mmCIF file of C-alpha atoms and ligand atoms in Angstrom:
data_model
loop_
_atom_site.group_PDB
_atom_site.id
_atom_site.type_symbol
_atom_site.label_atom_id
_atom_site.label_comp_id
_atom_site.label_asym_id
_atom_site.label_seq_id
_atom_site.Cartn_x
_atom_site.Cartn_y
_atom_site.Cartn_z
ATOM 1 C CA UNK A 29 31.183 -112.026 -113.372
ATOM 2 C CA UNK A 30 28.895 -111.520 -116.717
ATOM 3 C CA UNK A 31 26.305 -114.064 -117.137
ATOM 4 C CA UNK A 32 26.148 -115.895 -121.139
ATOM 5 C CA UNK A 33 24.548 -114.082 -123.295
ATOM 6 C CA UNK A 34 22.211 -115.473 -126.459
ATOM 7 C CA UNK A 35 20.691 -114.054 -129.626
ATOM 8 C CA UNK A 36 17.610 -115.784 -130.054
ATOM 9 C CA UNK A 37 16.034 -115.696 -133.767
ATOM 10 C CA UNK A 38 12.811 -116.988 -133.401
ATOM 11 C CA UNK A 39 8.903 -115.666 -133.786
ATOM 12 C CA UNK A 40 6.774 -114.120 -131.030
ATOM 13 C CA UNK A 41 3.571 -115.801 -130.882
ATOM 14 C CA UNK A 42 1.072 -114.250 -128.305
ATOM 15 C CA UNK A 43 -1.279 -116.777 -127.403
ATOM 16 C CA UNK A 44 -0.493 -120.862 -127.640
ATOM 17 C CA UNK A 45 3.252 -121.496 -125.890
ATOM 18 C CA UNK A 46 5.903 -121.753 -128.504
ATOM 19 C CA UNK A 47 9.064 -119.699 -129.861
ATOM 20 C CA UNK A 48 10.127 -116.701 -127.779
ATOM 21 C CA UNK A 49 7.338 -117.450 -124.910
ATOM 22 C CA UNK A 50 9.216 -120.404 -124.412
ATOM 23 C CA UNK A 51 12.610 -119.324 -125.555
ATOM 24 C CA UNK A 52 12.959 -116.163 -123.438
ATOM 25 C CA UNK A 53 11.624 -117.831 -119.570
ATOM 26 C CA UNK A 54 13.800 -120.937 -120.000
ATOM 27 C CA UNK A 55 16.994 -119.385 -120.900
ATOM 28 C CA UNK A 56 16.533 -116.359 -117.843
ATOM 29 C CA UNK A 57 15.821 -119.051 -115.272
ATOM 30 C CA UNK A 58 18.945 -120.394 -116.300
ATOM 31 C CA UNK A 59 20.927 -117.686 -116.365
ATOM 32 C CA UNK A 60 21.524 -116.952 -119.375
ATOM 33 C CA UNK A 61 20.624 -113.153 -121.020
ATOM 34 C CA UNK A 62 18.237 -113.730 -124.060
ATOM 35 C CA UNK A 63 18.137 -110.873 -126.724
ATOM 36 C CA UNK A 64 15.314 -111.710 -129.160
ATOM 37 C CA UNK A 65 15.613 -111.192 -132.935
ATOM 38 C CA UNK A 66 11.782 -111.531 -133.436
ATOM 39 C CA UNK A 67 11.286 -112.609 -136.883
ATOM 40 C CA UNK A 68 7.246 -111.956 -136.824
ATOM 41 C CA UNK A 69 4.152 -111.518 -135.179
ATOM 42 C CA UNK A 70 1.585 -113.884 -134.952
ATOM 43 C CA UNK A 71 -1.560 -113.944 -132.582
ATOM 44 C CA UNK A 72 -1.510 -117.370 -132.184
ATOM 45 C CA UNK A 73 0.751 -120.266 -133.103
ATOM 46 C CA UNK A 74 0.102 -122.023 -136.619
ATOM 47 C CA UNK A 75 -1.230 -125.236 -135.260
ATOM 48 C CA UNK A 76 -4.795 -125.669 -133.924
ATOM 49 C CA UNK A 77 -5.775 -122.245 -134.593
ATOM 50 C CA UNK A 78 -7.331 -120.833 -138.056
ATOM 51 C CA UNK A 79 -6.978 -116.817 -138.300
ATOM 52 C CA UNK A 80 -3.653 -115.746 -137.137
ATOM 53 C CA UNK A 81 -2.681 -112.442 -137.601
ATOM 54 C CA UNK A 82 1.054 -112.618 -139.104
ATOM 55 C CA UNK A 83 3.392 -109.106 -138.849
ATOM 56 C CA UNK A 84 6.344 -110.090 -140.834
ATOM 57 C CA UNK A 85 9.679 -108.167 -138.737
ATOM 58 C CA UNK A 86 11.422 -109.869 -141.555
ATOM 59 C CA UNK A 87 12.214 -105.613 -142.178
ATOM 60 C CA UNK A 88 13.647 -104.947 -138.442
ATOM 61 C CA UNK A 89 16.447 -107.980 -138.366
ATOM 62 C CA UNK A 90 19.284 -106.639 -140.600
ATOM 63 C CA UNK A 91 18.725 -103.017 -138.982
ATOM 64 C CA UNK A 92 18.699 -104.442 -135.695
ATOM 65 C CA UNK A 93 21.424 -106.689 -136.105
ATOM 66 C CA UNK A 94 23.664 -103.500 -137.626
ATOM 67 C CA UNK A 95 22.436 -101.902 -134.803
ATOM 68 C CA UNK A 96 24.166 -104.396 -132.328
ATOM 69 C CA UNK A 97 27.354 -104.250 -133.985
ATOM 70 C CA UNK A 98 27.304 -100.780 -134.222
ATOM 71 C CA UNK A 99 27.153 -100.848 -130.258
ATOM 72 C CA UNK A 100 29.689 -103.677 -129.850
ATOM 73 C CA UNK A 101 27.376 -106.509 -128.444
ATOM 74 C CA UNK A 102 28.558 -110.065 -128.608
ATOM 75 C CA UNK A 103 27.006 -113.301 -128.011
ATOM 76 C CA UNK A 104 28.389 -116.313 -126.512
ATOM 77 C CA UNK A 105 25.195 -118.324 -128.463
ATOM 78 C CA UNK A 106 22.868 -117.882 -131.040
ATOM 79 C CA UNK A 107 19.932 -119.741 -130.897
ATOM 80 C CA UNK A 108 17.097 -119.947 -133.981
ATOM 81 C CA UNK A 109 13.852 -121.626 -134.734
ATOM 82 C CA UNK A 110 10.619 -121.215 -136.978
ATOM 83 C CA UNK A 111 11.227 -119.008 -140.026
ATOM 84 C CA UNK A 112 8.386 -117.112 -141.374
ATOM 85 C CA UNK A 113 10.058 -117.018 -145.046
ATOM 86 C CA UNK A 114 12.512 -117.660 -147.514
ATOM 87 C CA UNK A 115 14.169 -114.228 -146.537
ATOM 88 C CA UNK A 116 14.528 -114.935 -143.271
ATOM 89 C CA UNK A 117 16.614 -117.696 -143.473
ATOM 90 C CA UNK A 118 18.717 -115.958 -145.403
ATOM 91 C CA UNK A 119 19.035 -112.912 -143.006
ATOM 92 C CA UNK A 120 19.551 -115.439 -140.014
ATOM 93 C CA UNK A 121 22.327 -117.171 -142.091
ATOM 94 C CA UNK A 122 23.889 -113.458 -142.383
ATOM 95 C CA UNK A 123 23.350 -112.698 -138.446
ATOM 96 C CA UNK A 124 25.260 -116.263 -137.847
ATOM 97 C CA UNK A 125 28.361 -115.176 -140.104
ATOM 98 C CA UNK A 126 28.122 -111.709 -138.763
ATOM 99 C CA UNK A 127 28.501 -112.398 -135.139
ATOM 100 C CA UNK A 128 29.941 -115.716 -134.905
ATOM 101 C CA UNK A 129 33.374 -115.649 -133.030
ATOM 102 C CA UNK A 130 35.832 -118.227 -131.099
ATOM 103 C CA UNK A 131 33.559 -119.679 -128.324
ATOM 104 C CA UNK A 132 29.917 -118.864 -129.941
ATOM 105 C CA UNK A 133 27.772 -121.802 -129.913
ATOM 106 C CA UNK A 134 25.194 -121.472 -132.579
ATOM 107 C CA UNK A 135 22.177 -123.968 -132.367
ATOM 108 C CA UNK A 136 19.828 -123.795 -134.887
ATOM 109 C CA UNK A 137 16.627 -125.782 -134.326
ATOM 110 C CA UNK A 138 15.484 -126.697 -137.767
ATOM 111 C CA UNK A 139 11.686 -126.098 -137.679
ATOM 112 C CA UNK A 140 9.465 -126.945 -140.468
ATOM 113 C CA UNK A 141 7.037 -129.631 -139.667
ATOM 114 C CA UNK A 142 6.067 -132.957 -137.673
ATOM 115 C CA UNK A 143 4.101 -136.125 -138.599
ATOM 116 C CA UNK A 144 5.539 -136.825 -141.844
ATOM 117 C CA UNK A 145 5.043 -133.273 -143.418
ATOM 118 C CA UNK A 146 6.187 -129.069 -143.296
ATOM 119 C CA UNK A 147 4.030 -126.567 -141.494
ATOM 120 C CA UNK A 148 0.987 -125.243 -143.742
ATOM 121 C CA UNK A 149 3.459 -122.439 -144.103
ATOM 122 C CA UNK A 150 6.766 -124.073 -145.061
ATOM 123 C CA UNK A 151 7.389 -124.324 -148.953
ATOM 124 C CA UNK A 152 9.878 -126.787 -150.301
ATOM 125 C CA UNK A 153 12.283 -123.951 -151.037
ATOM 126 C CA UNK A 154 12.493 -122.958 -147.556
ATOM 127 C CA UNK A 155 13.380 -126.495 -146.167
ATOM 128 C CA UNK A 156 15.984 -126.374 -148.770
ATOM 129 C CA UNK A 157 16.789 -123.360 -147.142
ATOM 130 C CA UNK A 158 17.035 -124.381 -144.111
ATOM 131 C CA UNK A 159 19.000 -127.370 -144.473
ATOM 132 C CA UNK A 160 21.626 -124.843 -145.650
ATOM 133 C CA UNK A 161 20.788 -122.706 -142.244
ATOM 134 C CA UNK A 162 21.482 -126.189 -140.315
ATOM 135 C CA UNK A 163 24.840 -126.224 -142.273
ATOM 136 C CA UNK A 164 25.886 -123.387 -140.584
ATOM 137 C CA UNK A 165 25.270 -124.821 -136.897
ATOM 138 C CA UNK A 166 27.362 -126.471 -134.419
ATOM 139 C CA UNK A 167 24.430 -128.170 -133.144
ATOM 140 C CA UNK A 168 20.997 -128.766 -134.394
ATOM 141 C CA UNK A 169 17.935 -130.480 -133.024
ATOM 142 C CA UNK A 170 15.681 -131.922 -135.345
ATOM 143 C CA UNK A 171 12.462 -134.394 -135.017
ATOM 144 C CA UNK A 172 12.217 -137.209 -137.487
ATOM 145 C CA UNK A 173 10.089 -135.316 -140.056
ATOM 146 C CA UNK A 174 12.988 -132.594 -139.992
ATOM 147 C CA UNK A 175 15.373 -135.045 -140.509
ATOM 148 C CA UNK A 176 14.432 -136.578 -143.133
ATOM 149 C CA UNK A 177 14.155 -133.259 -145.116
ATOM 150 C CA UNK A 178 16.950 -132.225 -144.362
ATOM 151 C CA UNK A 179 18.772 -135.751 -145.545
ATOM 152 C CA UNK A 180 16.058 -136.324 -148.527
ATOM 153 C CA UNK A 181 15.036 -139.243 -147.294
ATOM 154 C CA UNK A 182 11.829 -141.030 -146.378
ATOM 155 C CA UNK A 183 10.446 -140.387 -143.640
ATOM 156 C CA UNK A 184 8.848 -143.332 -143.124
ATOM 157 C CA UNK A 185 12.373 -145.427 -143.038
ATOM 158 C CA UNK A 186 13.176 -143.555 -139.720
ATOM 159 C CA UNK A 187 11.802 -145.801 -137.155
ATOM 160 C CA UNK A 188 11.764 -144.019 -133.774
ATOM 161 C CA UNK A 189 11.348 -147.149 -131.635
ATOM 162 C CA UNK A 190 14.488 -149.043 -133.198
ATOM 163 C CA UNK A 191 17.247 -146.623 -130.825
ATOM 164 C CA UNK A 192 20.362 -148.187 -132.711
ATOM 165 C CA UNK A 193 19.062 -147.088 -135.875
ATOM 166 C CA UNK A 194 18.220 -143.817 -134.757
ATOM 167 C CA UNK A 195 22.177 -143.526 -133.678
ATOM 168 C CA UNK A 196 23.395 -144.068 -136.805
ATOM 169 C CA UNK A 197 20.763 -141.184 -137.880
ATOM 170 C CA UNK A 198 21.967 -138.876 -135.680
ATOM 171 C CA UNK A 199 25.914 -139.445 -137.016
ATOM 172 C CA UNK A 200 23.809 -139.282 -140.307
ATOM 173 C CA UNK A 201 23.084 -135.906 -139.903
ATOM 174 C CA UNK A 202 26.392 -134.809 -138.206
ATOM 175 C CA UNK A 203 27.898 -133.545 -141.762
ATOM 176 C CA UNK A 204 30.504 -136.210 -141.323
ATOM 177 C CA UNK A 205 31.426 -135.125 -137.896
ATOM 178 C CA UNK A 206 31.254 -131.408 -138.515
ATOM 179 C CA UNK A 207 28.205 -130.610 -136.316
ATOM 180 C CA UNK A 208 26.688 -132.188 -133.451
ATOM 181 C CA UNK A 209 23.034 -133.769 -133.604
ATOM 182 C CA UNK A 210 20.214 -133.954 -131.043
ATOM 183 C CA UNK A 211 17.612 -136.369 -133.144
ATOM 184 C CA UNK A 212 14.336 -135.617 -130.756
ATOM 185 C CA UNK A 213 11.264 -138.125 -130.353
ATOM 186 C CA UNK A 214 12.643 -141.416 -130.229
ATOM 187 C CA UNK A 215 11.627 -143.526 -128.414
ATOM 188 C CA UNK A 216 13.905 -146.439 -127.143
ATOM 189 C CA UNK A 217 11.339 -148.244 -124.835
ATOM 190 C CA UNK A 218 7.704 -148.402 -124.708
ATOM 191 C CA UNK A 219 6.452 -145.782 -122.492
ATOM 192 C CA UNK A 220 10.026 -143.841 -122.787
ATOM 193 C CA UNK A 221 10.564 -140.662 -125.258
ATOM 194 C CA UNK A 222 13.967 -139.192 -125.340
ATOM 195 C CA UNK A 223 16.427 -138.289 -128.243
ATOM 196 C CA UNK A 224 19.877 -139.927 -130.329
ATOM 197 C CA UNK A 225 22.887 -137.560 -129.720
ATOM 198 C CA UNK A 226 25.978 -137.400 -131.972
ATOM 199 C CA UNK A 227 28.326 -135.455 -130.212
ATOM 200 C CA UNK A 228 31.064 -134.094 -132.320
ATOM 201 C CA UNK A 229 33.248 -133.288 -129.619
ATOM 202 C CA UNK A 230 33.146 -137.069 -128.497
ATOM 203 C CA UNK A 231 32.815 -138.591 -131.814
ATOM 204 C CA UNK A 232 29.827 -141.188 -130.167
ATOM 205 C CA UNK A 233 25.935 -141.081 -130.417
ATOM 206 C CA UNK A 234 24.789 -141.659 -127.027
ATOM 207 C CA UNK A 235 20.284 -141.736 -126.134
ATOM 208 C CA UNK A 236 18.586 -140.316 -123.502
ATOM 209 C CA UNK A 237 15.723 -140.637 -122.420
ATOM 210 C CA UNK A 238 12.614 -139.669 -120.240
ATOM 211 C CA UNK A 239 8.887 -141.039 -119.282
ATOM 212 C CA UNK A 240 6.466 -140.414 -122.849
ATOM 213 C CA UNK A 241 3.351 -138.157 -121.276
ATOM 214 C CA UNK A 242 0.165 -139.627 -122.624
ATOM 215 C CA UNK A 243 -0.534 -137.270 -125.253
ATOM 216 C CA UNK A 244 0.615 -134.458 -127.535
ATOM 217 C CA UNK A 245 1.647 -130.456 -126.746
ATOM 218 C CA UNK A 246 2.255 -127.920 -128.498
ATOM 219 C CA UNK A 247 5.808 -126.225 -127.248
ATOM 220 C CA UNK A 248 7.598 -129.151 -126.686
ATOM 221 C CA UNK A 249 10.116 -129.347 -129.173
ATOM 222 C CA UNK A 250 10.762 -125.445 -128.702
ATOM 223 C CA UNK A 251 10.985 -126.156 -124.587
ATOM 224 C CA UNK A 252 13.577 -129.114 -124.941
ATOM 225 C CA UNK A 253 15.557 -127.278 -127.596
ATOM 226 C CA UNK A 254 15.560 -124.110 -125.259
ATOM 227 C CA UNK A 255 16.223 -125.651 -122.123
ATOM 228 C CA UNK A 256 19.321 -127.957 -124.072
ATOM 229 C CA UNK A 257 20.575 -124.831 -125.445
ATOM 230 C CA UNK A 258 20.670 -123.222 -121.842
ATOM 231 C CA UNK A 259 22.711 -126.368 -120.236
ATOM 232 C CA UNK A 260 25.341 -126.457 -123.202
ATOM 233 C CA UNK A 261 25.770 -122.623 -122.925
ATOM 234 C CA UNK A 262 26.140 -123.593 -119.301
ATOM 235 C CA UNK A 263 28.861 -125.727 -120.133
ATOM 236 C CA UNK A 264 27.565 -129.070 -119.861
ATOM 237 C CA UNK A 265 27.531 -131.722 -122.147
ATOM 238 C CA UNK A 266 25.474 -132.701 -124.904
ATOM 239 C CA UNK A 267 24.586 -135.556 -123.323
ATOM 240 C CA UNK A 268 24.300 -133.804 -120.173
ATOM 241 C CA UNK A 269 22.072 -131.275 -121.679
ATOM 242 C CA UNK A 270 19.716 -133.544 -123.809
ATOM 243 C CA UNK A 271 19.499 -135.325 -120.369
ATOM 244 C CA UNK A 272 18.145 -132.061 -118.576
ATOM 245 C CA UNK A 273 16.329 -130.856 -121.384
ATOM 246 C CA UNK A 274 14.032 -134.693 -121.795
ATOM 247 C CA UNK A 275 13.144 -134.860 -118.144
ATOM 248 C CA UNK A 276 12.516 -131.315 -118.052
ATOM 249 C CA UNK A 277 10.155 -131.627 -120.891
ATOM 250 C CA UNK A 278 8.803 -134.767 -119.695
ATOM 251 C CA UNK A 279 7.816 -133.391 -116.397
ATOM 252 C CA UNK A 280 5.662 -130.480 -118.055
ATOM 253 C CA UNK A 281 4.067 -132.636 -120.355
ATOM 254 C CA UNK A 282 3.015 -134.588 -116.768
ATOM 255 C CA UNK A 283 1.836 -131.686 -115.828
ATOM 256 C CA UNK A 284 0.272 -130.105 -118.396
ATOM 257 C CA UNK A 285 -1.794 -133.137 -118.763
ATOM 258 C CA UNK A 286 -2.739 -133.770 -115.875
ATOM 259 C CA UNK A 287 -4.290 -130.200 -115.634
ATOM 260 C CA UNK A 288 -6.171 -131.082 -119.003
ATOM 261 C CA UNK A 289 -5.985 -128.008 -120.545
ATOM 262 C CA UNK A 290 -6.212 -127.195 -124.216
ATOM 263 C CA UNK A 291 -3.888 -129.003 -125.846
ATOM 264 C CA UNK A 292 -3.314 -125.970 -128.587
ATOM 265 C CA UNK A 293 -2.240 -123.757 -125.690
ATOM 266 C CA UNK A 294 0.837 -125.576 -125.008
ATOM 267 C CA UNK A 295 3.046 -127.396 -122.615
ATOM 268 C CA UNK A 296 2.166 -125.498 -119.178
ATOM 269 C CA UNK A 297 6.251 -125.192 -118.009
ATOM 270 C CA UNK A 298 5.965 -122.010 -115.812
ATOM 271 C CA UNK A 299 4.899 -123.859 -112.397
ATOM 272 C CA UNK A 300 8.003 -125.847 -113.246
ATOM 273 C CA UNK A 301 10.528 -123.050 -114.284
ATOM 274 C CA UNK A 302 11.777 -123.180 -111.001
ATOM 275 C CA UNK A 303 14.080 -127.134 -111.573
ATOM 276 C CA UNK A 304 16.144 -124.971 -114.300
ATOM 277 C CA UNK A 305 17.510 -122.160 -111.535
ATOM 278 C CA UNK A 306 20.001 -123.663 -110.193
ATOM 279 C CA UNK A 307 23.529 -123.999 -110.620
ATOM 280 C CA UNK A 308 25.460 -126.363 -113.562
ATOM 281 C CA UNK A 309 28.187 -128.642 -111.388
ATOM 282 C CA UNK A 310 30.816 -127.254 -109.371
ATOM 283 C CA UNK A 311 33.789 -127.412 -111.572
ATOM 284 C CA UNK A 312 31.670 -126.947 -114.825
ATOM 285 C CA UNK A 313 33.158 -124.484 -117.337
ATOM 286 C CA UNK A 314 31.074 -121.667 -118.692
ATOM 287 C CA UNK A 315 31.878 -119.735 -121.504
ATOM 288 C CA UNK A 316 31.162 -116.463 -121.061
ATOM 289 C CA UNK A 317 31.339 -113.230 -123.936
ATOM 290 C CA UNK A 318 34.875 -115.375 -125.122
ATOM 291 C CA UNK A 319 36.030 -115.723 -121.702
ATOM 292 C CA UNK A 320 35.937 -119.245 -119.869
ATOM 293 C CA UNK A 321 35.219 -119.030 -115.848
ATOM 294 C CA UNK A 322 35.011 -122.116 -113.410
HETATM 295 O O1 LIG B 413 6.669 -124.703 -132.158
HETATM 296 C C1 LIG B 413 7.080 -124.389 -133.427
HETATM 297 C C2 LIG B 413 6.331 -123.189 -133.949
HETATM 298 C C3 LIG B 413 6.838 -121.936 -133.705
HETATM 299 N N1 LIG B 413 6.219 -120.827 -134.150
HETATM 300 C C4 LIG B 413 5.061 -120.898 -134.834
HETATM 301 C C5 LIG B 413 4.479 -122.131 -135.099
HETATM 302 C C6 LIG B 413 5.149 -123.312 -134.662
HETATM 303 C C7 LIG B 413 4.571 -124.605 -134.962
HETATM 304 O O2 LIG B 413 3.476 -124.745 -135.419
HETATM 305 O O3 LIG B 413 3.326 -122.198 -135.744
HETATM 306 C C8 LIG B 413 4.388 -119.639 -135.303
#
């Protein structure tokens, strides 16, 4: 039987966990075949270190992605993250229309900033951008600074601890039911982190949640949305998956931690790769290349 297989559109950053050195473990532990659509180059991540050295691929991804079609390949999910420019948003919205197909999920993870405010290297032209990227999804994953640029609003009025509130977000954001919502970093108790999930299959908004580590990593939002984009190509739920993908993230975050190592290098998940191997429930559908096997 052929395992899933996912495009994943996202940059390769060398040193500092994030994108496709996150992207690419998590998804083989579960089982799923990555094929990375690197969108750049960078030594290091953006945050915490000066100096990168940035190789915009922006070039390789529509002669890649010809390339794939030319040989036939299909993907049961495509999978995207940080965008390096205007451009590549653009190309990423033409590999979703290229190879999307009956039984394709395509999660796009909406990344352009935390804390109130876009990456150093996000313009206000690319969020627009990429709220019409997120348009294309059938599930997105943003934190509260993402979604309040991608619904114009403040993001100050999106109180994390207040869980109801962040509910009605998360249907907020759903595109009136079109597209289902995982709303990361709320937090619904003290000491508990976990995310609001409007699942369009269900019509509901559900939380989850997991214990809040002390402290903040670099790689976490790219982890969770890698490890909830695993489960759901696994065929399990959304809440099922946002489940898995909080307490996995929560556990590294322990661990990382607890290690007290650089906090710029990232959430330390490969001790811990080893909780995503096995199997989804017996019974549990996965959809594989347009086929569905028990
Ligand atoms: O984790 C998101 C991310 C991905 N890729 C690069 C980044 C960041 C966040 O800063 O800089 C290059």
């Amino acid at each position: 039987m052929p395992i899933p297989r996912a495009a994943a559109i996202h940059d390769l950053s060398g040193f500092g966990r994030c994108s496709l050195t996150i992207v690419i473990p998590v998804l083989s532990a579960m089982g799923v075949q990555c094929c990375p659509l690197p969108t750049a180059y960078l030594s290091t991540h953006t945050g915490g270190f000066t100096g990168n050295t940035f190789l915009d691929l922006t070039d390789q991804m529509a002669p890649a992605a010809a390339h794939w079609r030319r040989e036939g390949v299909t993907f049961d999910a495509i999978y995207t993250g940080f965008m390096g420019s205007l451009e590549q948003i653009s190309l990423t919205a033409d590999f979703i229309r290229a190879f999307r197909r009956p039984g394709c999920l395509v999660v796009v993870d909406p990344v352009m900033g935390d804390h109130g405010r876009p990456y150093r290297t996000y313009t206000a032209e690319m969020c627009r951008a990429m709220g019409e990227l997120a348009a294309l999804a059938d599930v997105i994953t943003p934190n509260a600074t993402e979604a309040a640029l991608l619904l114009g609003a403040e993001y100050a009025d999106l109180q994390l601890d207040r869980p109801e509130e962040c509910r009605l977000w998360a249907r907020e954001l759903s595109l009136e039911g079109r597209r289902s919502v995982v709303l990361t970093g709320v937090s619904p108790a003290e000491g508990r982190v976990g995310a609001a999930c409007f699942d369009r299959a269900a019509d509901r908004s559900e939380l989850v949640d997991a214990p809040l580590a002390a402290g903040e990593l670099h790689g976490t939002g790219d982890l969770f949305a890698s490890v909830l984009t695993g489960s759901l190509v696994r065929g399990q739920s959304l809440t099922e998956a946002a489940a898995l993908a909080a307490d996995f993230t929560a556990r590294c975050a322990a661990h990382t931690l607890a290690q007290n190592l650089p906090r710029r290098e990232g959430v330390e998940f490969e001790p811990l790769l080893g909780r995503l191997t096995s199997r989804p429930p017996e019974g549990g559908q996965v959809n594989c290349h347009g086929r569905s096997h028990n």
